[in-house]
Coordinates of C-alpha atoms in Angstrom, one line a residue:
M1 CA 31.5 -19.7 46.3
T2 CA 29.8 -19.0 42.9
L3 CA 29.8 -15.2 42.3
Q4 CA 26.9 -13.4 40.5
K5 CA 27.5 -11.4 37.3
F6 CA 25.3 -8.4 38.1
G7 CA 24.0 -6.5 41.1
V8 CA 20.9 -4.4 41.7
I9 CA 20.5 -2.0 44.6
G10 CA 16.9 -0.8 45.1
L11 CA 13.9 -3.1 44.8
A12 CA 11.0 -0.8 43.9
V13 CA 9.1 -1.9 40.9
M14 CA 11.6 -0.6 38.3
G15 CA 14.5 -2.1 40.2
E16 CA 12.8 -5.5 40.5
N17 CA 11.8 -5.6 36.9
L18 CA 15.3 -4.7 35.6
A19 CA 16.8 -7.3 37.9
L20 CA 14.4 -10.0 36.6
N21 CA 15.1 -8.9 33.0
V22 CA 18.9 -9.3 33.6
E23 CA 18.4 -12.7 35.2
R24 CA 16.0 -14.0 32.5
N25 CA 18.6 -13.1 29.9
G26 CA 21.2 -15.4 31.4
F27 CA 23.1 -13.2 33.9
P28 CA 22.9 -14.4 37.6
I29 CA 22.1 -11.4 39.9
A30 CA 22.6 -10.3 43.4
V31 CA 20.1 -7.9 45.0
Y32 CA 20.1 -5.5 48.0
N33 CA 17.5 -3.2 49.4
R34 CA 17.8 -0.8 52.3
T35 CA 14.9 -2.6 54.1
G36 CA 15.4 -6.3 54.5
A37 CA 11.7 -7.0 54.5
K38 CA 11.5 -5.8 50.9
T39 CA 14.3 -8.1 49.9
D40 CA 12.5 -11.0 51.6
E41 CA 9.3 -10.3 49.8
F42 CA 11.1 -10.2 46.5
M43 CA 12.9 -13.5 47.1
E44 CA 9.8 -15.3 48.3
Q45 CA 7.6 -14.1 45.5
R46 CA 8.9 -12.8 42.1
A47 CA 12.5 -14.2 42.5
Q48 CA 11.3 -17.7 43.5
G49 CA 13.3 -20.4 41.6
K50 CA 15.5 -17.9 39.8
N51 CA 19.2 -17.4 39.9
V52 CA 19.1 -14.5 42.4
K53 CA 21.2 -14.1 45.5
A54 CA 19.9 -11.9 48.3
A55 CA 22.2 -9.7 50.4
Y56 CA 21.3 -7.9 53.6
T57 CA 24.4 -5.7 54.0
L58 CA 26.3 -3.8 51.3
E59 CA 29.5 -5.7 52.3
E60 CA 27.8 -9.0 51.6
F61 CA 26.3 -7.7 48.4
V62 CA 29.6 -6.5 47.0
Q63 CA 31.4 -9.7 48.0
S64 CA 28.8 -11.8 46.1
L65 CA 29.7 -10.2 42.7
E66 CA 32.4 -11.2 40.3
R67 CA 35.0 -8.6 39.2
P68 CA 34.8 -6.2 37.7
R69 CA 31.7 -5.6 39.6
R70 CA 28.6 -4.3 37.8
I71 CA 26.2 -2.6 40.1
L72 CA 22.9 -1.0 39.0
V73 CA 21.6 1.6 41.5
M74 CA 17.8 2.1 41.3
V75 CA 17.1 4.6 44.1
K76 CA 15.4 8.0 44.1
A77 CA 17.4 10.6 42.2
G78 CA 19.4 13.2 44.1
K79 CA 20.9 12.8 47.5
P80 CA 19.9 9.1 47.8
V81 CA 22.1 8.3 44.8
D82 CA 25.1 10.1 46.4
A83 CA 24.5 8.3 49.7
V84 CA 24.6 4.9 48.0
I85 CA 27.7 5.8 46.1
D86 CA 29.5 7.0 49.2
Q87 CA 28.6 3.8 51.0
L88 CA 29.8 1.6 48.0
K89 CA 33.1 3.4 47.3
P90 CA 35.2 2.0 50.2
L91 CA 34.0 -1.5 49.3
L92 CA 34.9 -1.5 45.6
D93 CA 38.1 -2.2 43.7
Q94 CA 39.7 -0.7 40.6
D95 CA 37.6 -0.9 37.5
D96 CA 34.4 -1.8 39.3
M97 CA 31.5 0.1 37.9
I98 CA 28.3 1.8 39.3
I99 CA 25.3 2.4 37.0
D100 CA 22.7 5.0 38.0
G101 CA 19.5 3.9 36.3
G102 CA 17.2 6.5 37.8
N103 CA 16.1 9.9 36.4
S104 CA 19.1 11.8 37.6
L105 CA 19.8 15.4 36.6
Y106 CA 22.6 15.3 34.0
E107 CA 24.7 17.8 35.9
D108 CA 24.8 15.4 38.9
T109 CA 25.9 12.6 36.5
E110 CA 28.7 14.8 35.1
R111 CA 29.9 15.4 38.7
R112 CA 29.7 11.7 39.7
T113 CA 31.5 10.5 36.6
K114 CA 34.4 12.8 37.2
E115 CA 34.6 11.9 40.9
L116 CA 34.5 8.2 40.4
E117 CA 36.8 8.1 37.4
A118 CA 39.4 9.9 39.5
T119 CA 39.3 7.0 42.0
G120 CA 39.7 4.3 39.3
L121 CA 36.0 3.3 39.4
G122 CA 33.7 3.5 36.4
F123 CA 30.4 5.3 36.4
V124 CA 27.5 5.0 33.9
G125 CA 24.5 7.3 34.0
M126 CA 21.8 5.4 32.2
G127 CA 18.4 6.7 31.2
V128 CA 15.8 3.9 31.2
S129 CA 12.5 4.4 29.4
G130 CA 9.6 2.0 29.0
G131 CA 7.9 2.1 32.4
E132 CA 7.3 -1.1 34.4
E133 CA 6.6 -3.4 31.4
G134 CA 9.6 -2.0 29.4
A135 CA 11.9 -2.6 32.4
L136 CA 10.8 -6.2 32.6
W137 CA 10.6 -7.1 28.9
G138 CA 12.9 -4.7 27.1
P139 CA 13.4 -0.9 27.7
S140 CA 15.1 1.7 25.7
L141 CA 18.5 2.3 27.4
M142 CA 20.5 5.5 27.2
P143 CA 23.9 4.9 28.9
G144 CA 26.5 7.6 29.1
G145 CA 29.6 8.2 31.3
T146 CA 32.7 6.0 31.3
E147 CA 33.0 4.4 27.9
A148 CA 35.2 1.5 29.2
S149 CA 32.5 0.6 31.7
Y150 CA 29.9 0.7 28.9
K151 CA 32.0 -1.8 26.9
E152 CA 32.0 -4.1 29.9
L153 CA 28.3 -3.8 30.3
E154 CA 27.4 -4.0 26.6
P155 CA 26.9 -7.8 26.5
I156 CA 24.3 -7.5 29.2
L157 CA 22.6 -4.2 28.0
V158 CA 22.1 -5.4 24.4
K159 CA 20.4 -8.5 25.7
I160 CA 18.0 -6.7 28.1
A161 CA 17.1 -3.8 25.8
A162 CA 14.1 -3.8 23.5
Q163 CA 14.8 -5.4 20.2
V164 CA 13.7 -3.8 16.9
D165 CA 14.3 -4.5 13.2
D166 CA 17.7 -2.8 13.2
G167 CA 19.1 -3.9 16.5
P168 CA 18.8 -3.5 20.3
C169 CA 17.5 -0.2 21.6
V170 CA 20.7 0.8 23.3
T171 CA 23.9 2.5 22.3
F172 CA 26.7 4.4 24.1
I173 CA 25.3 7.9 24.2
G174 CA 28.5 9.8 25.1
P175 CA 30.7 11.0 28.0
G176 CA 29.7 12.4 31.3
G177 CA 26.0 13.2 31.7
A178 CA 25.1 12.5 28.0
G179 CA 22.9 9.5 28.8
H180 CA 20.8 11.3 31.4
Y181 CA 20.7 14.4 29.2
V182 CA 19.2 12.4 26.3
K183 CA 16.7 10.8 28.7
M184 CA 15.7 14.2 30.0
V185 CA 15.0 15.5 26.5
H186 CA 13.2 12.2 25.7
N187 CA 10.9 13.0 28.6
G188 CA 10.5 16.6 27.4
I189 CA 9.4 15.3 24.0
E190 CA 7.1 12.8 25.9
Y191 CA 5.5 15.8 27.7
G192 CA 4.8 17.5 24.4
D193 CA 3.4 14.3 22.8
M194 CA 1.1 13.7 25.7
Q195 CA -0.2 17.3 25.7
L196 CA -0.8 17.3 22.0
I197 CA -2.9 14.0 22.3
A198 CA -4.8 15.6 25.2
E199 CA -5.7 18.6 23.1
A200 CA -6.8 16.4 20.2
Y201 CA -9.0 14.5 22.7
D202 CA -10.5 17.8 24.0
L203 CA -11.4 18.9 20.5
L204 CA -12.8 15.5 19.5
K205 CA -14.9 15.3 22.7
N206 CA -16.0 18.9 23.2
V207 CA -16.3 20.2 19.6
A208 CA -16.9 17.1 17.6
G209 CA -19.0 15.6 20.4
L210 CA -17.6 12.1 20.2
S211 CA -18.4 9.5 22.9
A212 CA -15.8 7.4 24.6
A213 CA -16.6 4.5 22.3
Q214 CA -16.2 6.7 19.3
L215 CA -12.9 8.1 20.7
H216 CA -11.6 4.6 21.0
E217 CA -12.5 3.9 17.4
V218 CA -10.8 7.1 16.2
F219 CA -7.5 6.6 18.2
A220 CA -7.4 2.9 17.3
Q221 CA -7.7 3.8 13.6
W222 CA -5.1 6.5 13.9
N223 CA -2.7 3.9 15.4
T224 CA -2.9 2.0 12.2
T225 CA -1.4 4.9 10.2
D226 CA 2.2 5.5 9.4
E227 CA 2.0 9.0 10.8
L228 CA 0.5 8.4 14.2
N229 CA 1.2 4.7 15.0
S230 CA 2.8 4.9 18.5
F231 CA 2.7 3.6 22.0
L232 CA 0.9 6.7 23.3
I233 CA -1.8 6.6 20.7
E234 CA -2.2 2.8 21.3
I235 CA -2.7 3.2 25.1
T236 CA -5.0 6.2 24.5
A237 CA -7.3 4.0 22.4
D238 CA -7.3 1.4 25.2
I239 CA -8.1 4.0 27.9
F240 CA -11.3 5.0 26.2
K241 CA -12.5 1.4 26.4
K242 CA -12.2 1.1 30.1
I243 CA -15.6 1.3 31.9
D244 CA -15.7 2.0 35.7
P245 CA -17.4 -1.1 37.3
E246 CA -18.8 1.1 40.1
T247 CA -20.6 3.7 38.0
G248 CA -20.8 2.2 34.5
F249 CA -19.2 5.4 33.1
P250 CA -16.0 5.6 31.1
L251 CA -13.2 5.6 33.7
V252 CA -11.3 8.5 32.0
D253 CA -14.3 10.8 32.6
L254 CA -14.0 10.1 36.4
I255 CA -10.3 11.1 36.6
V256 CA -9.5 14.5 38.1
D257 CA -7.9 16.7 35.4
A258 CA -4.8 17.7 37.4
A259 CA -1.6 16.1 36.0
G260 CA 1.5 15.5 38.0
Q261 CA 5.1 15.8 36.9
K262 CA 8.4 14.4 38.2
G263 CA 10.7 17.3 37.0
T264 CA 12.3 16.1 33.8
G265 CA 10.1 18.3 31.7
R266 CA 11.0 21.3 33.8
W267 CA 14.7 20.4 33.5
T268 CA 14.3 20.2 29.7
V269 CA 12.8 23.7 29.6
M270 CA 15.6 25.1 31.9
S271 CA 18.3 23.6 29.8
A272 CA 16.8 24.9 26.6
L273 CA 16.6 28.4 28.0
E274 CA 20.3 28.2 29.1
L275 CA 21.4 27.0 25.6
G276 CA 19.1 29.4 23.8
V277 CA 17.1 26.8 22.0
S278 CA 13.4 27.3 21.1
I279 CA 11.2 24.5 22.4
P280 CA 7.7 26.2 22.7
T281 CA 5.7 23.0 22.4
I282 CA 7.5 21.4 25.3
I283 CA 7.2 24.6 27.3
A284 CA 3.5 24.7 26.6
A285 CA 3.1 21.1 27.8
V286 CA 4.9 21.8 31.1
N287 CA 2.8 24.9 31.6
S288 CA -0.4 23.0 31.0
R289 CA 0.5 20.5 33.7
I290 CA 1.1 23.5 36.1
I291 CA -2.2 25.2 35.3
S292 CA -4.0 21.9 35.6
S293 CA -3.0 21.8 39.2
Y294 CA -5.1 25.0 39.8
K295 CA -8.2 22.8 40.0
D296 CA -10.2 24.7 42.6
Q297 CA -9.4 28.0 41.1
R298 CA -10.4 26.8 37.6
V299 CA -13.7 25.4 38.9
A300 CA -14.5 28.8 40.5
A301 CA -13.4 30.7 37.4
S302 CA -15.6 28.6 35.2
V303 CA -18.6 30.2 36.9
E304 CA -17.3 33.7 36.7
L305 CA -15.9 33.4 33.2
P306 CA -18.2 31.3 31.1
W307 CA -16.9 29.9 27.9
P308 CA -18.5 30.4 24.4
T309 CA -21.5 28.2 23.9
S310 CA -22.2 27.0 20.4
E311 CA -22.6 23.8 18.4
Y312 CA -20.3 22.7 15.6
Q313 CA -22.1 22.9 12.3
G314 CA -19.6 21.4 10.0
N315 CA -18.9 17.8 8.8
I316 CA -17.7 15.8 11.8
S317 CA -15.8 13.3 9.8
E318 CA -13.9 16.0 8.1
L319 CA -13.2 17.7 11.4
V320 CA -11.8 14.5 12.8
N321 CA -9.4 14.2 9.8
K322 CA -8.3 17.9 10.3
I323 CA -7.6 17.2 14.0
R324 CA -5.5 14.2 12.9
D325 CA -3.5 16.4 10.5
A326 CA -3.0 19.1 13.1
L327 CA -1.8 16.5 15.6
Y328 CA 0.7 15.1 13.2
C329 CA 2.1 18.5 12.2
S330 CA 2.4 19.5 15.8
K331 CA 4.1 16.3 16.7
I332 CA 6.7 16.9 14.0
C333 CA 7.4 20.3 15.5
S334 CA 7.7 18.8 19.0
Y335 CA 10.2 16.3 17.9
A336 CA 12.0 18.9 15.8
Q337 CA 12.4 21.0 18.9
G338 CA 13.7 18.1 21.0
M339 CA 16.2 17.0 18.4
A340 CA 17.4 20.6 18.0
L341 CA 18.0 20.8 21.7
L342 CA 20.0 17.6 21.6
G343 CA 22.1 19.0 18.8
A344 CA 22.9 22.1 20.7
A345 CA 23.7 20.3 23.9
S346 CA 26.0 17.9 22.0
K347 CA 28.1 20.8 20.7
E348 CA 28.0 22.7 24.0
Y349 CA 28.9 19.7 26.2
G350 CA 31.0 17.7 23.8
Y351 CA 28.6 14.7 23.7
N352 CA 29.1 14.0 20.0
L353 CA 25.5 12.7 19.7
D354 CA 24.4 10.7 16.7
L355 CA 20.8 12.1 16.4
G356 CA 19.8 9.4 13.9
E357 CA 20.9 6.8 16.4
M358 CA 19.0 8.5 19.2
A359 CA 15.8 8.1 17.1
R360 CA 16.7 4.5 16.4
I361 CA 17.0 3.5 20.1
W362 CA 13.6 5.1 20.8
K363 CA 11.9 2.9 18.3
G364 CA 11.2 0.2 20.9
G365 CA 10.7 -0.1 24.6
C366 CA 10.3 3.6 25.4
I367 CA 7.2 5.7 26.0
I368 CA 7.7 7.8 22.9
R369 CA 8.2 4.8 20.6
A370 CA 6.5 5.5 17.3
G371 CA 6.5 4.5 13.7
F372 CA 7.6 7.8 12.4
L373 CA 10.9 7.6 14.3
N374 CA 12.1 5.6 11.3
K375 CA 11.6 8.8 9.3
I376 CA 13.6 10.8 11.8
K377 CA 16.4 8.3 11.7
A378 CA 16.4 8.4 7.9
A379 CA 16.4 12.2 7.9
F380 CA 19.6 12.4 10.0
S381 CA 21.2 9.4 8.1
E382 CA 20.7 11.4 4.9
N383 CA 22.0 14.6 6.4
P384 CA 23.8 14.3 9.7
D385 CA 24.2 18.1 9.8
L386 CA 20.5 18.8 9.3
P387 CA 19.8 21.9 11.4
N388 CA 16.1 21.2 11.9
L389 CA 13.7 18.3 11.1
L390 CA 11.4 20.8 9.5
L391 CA 13.9 21.1 6.6
A392 CA 14.0 17.3 6.0
P393 CA 12.2 16.7 2.6
E394 CA 9.5 14.4 3.9
F395 CA 8.6 16.4 7.0
K396 CA 8.7 19.7 5.0
Q397 CA 6.3 18.4 2.4
T398 CA 4.0 16.8 5.0
I399 CA 3.5 20.1 6.8
L400 CA 3.1 22.1 3.6
D401 CA 0.4 19.6 2.5
R402 CA -1.5 19.7 5.8
Q403 CA -0.9 23.2 7.2
Q404 CA -4.3 24.5 6.0
A405 CA -6.1 21.8 8.1
W406 CA -3.8 22.6 11.0
R407 CA -4.7 26.3 10.9
E408 CA -8.4 25.6 10.6
V409 CA -8.3 23.5 13.7
L410 CA -6.8 26.3 15.7
V411 CA -9.5 28.7 14.5
I412 CA -12.2 26.3 15.5
A413 CA -10.6 25.7 18.9
N414 CA -10.5 29.5 19.5
Q415 CA -14.1 29.9 18.5
F416 CA -15.2 27.2 21.0
G417 CA -12.9 28.4 23.8
I418 CA -10.9 25.2 23.8
P419 CA -7.3 25.9 25.0
V420 CA -4.8 24.3 22.6
P421 CA -1.5 25.7 23.9
A422 CA 0.7 22.9 22.4
F423 CA -1.0 23.0 19.0
S424 CA -0.7 26.8 19.0
A425 CA 2.9 26.8 20.1
S426 CA 3.8 24.2 17.4
L427 CA 2.2 26.3 14.7
D428 CA 3.8 29.5 16.0
Y429 CA 7.2 27.6 16.0
F430 CA 6.7 26.6 12.4
D431 CA 5.6 30.0 11.2
S432 CA 8.4 31.7 13.1
Y433 CA 11.0 29.3 11.7
R434 CA 9.8 29.7 8.1
R435 CA 9.8 33.5 8.1
A436 CA 12.7 35.4 6.7
T437 CA 11.8 38.5 8.8
L438 CA 10.3 38.8 12.3
P439 CA 9.1 41.9 14.1
L440 CA 12.0 41.8 16.5
N441 CA 13.7 44.7 14.6
L442 CA 11.3 46.8 16.6
T443 CA 12.3 45.0 19.8
Q444 CA 15.9 45.7 19.1
A445 CA 15.1 49.4 18.4
Q446 CA 13.4 49.6 21.8
R447 CA 16.4 48.0 23.5
D448 CA 18.7 50.5 21.9
Y449 CA 16.3 53.4 22.8
F450 CA 16.1 52.6 26.5
G451 CA 19.4 50.8 27.1
A452 CA 21.8 51.7 24.3
H453 CA 22.1 47.9 23.5
T454 CA 22.9 48.7 19.8
Y455 CA 21.6 47.0 16.7
Q456 CA 22.7 45.7 13.3
R457 CA 21.4 47.1 10.0
T458 CA 20.0 45.3 7.0
D459 CA 22.0 47.5 4.6
K460 CA 25.3 47.0 6.3
P461 CA 27.6 44.0 6.8
R462 CA 26.5 41.6 9.6
G463 CA 28.6 42.1 12.7
E464 CA 28.6 45.9 12.5
F465 CA 26.7 47.4 15.4
F466 CA 25.1 50.9 15.7
H467 CA 23.6 53.1 18.3
T468 CA 21.1 55.9 17.8
E469 CA 20.3 58.8 20.1
W470 CA 16.6 58.3 19.5
T471 CA 15.3 61.6 21.1
K472 CA 17.7 63.8 19.0
D473 CA 16.6 65.4 15.8

């Protein structure tokens, strides 16, 4: 019996598309889904005429694969992944490998890697970014876990990943949960990016007064620039073109303004708090999705708490350019925060991440792919120990050149009652990072006053701590 080279468990859209991607690139596949009807549907439709073997039990599935077996699990994160692993373990042999391609929490991946390595099996926790199209035609892949298993998988992964000018968008990220950690932070940056674009849209529509057609033109033009060329700007331009056939209105205007989230943004925030890394833009983005869910309350409050009413009197073309500059400066800060978090996690968890390489594998396939990732890669190539992207010469100069426009945009937003939490958080991050002194000396005095938490003095060596009895003469 001819054995297949790769197996996929879970035939939802992402599982199907990754399976077809693997097969198209020359690796015969076996597939299994918990419900046989879904397997039948896949075989009769999308897998028709392809080198795909269907299995209807896990035993049959495992037996159809050549050794060492390479099994990609594409099921819902959490307990379902553990359930599949528990069912597979008795059926596998030494050096077989399981790949979790879902959005699993990195801590779960750490645990699974240790447990499976102890039994002689390999485990790879692999972040996959690119959505349905990326999965089919070339995603950004972030595999971590057992390095020996990655080496076995590498010939397949480099073929199915997105291809850019300097190679496939995949690399071995690091041990344990490194792959899923990097994917989590990727998603946090994605949250920030999307919120910043939404705030730019809000200003362009409700202050500059641009129509959907004009918004399409603006975003399409921005997508031609070195600074803002990206997948998210590209699809934003496309969105403004779409007209609802039922009403004749732009479809975007008919969509309820309550955004969902799958949890990776929240995980990013929680990890940053645990590691003591400042990521205010990403926090603002997560918070904006939360407050967007208060739709009924917001509708009621809009009657009780009317916003300022006025008309913008300035030059619209100049305002559009200022919003573009504010968006780019804020975007730099968002990525700076994400990369700083990756750097801190790399040290804390022993991932040994190459931050320049992280930027490189995000250049294609993934949701945050953007032209300026080349600049991020270059910044870390020039200085691998760069503590923050804001200190890279190009980014530093970019913000210094554009900060006045950035500040003016925030003033205008406040005057018109337009919430710009991510724009504001980004500017606050920049201003805080660039200040030699912050008012937290007062905070430390308060902490010492009520809790004897001690403080350091500016006129004494760092590391010496003092306490004052504040109520004594």
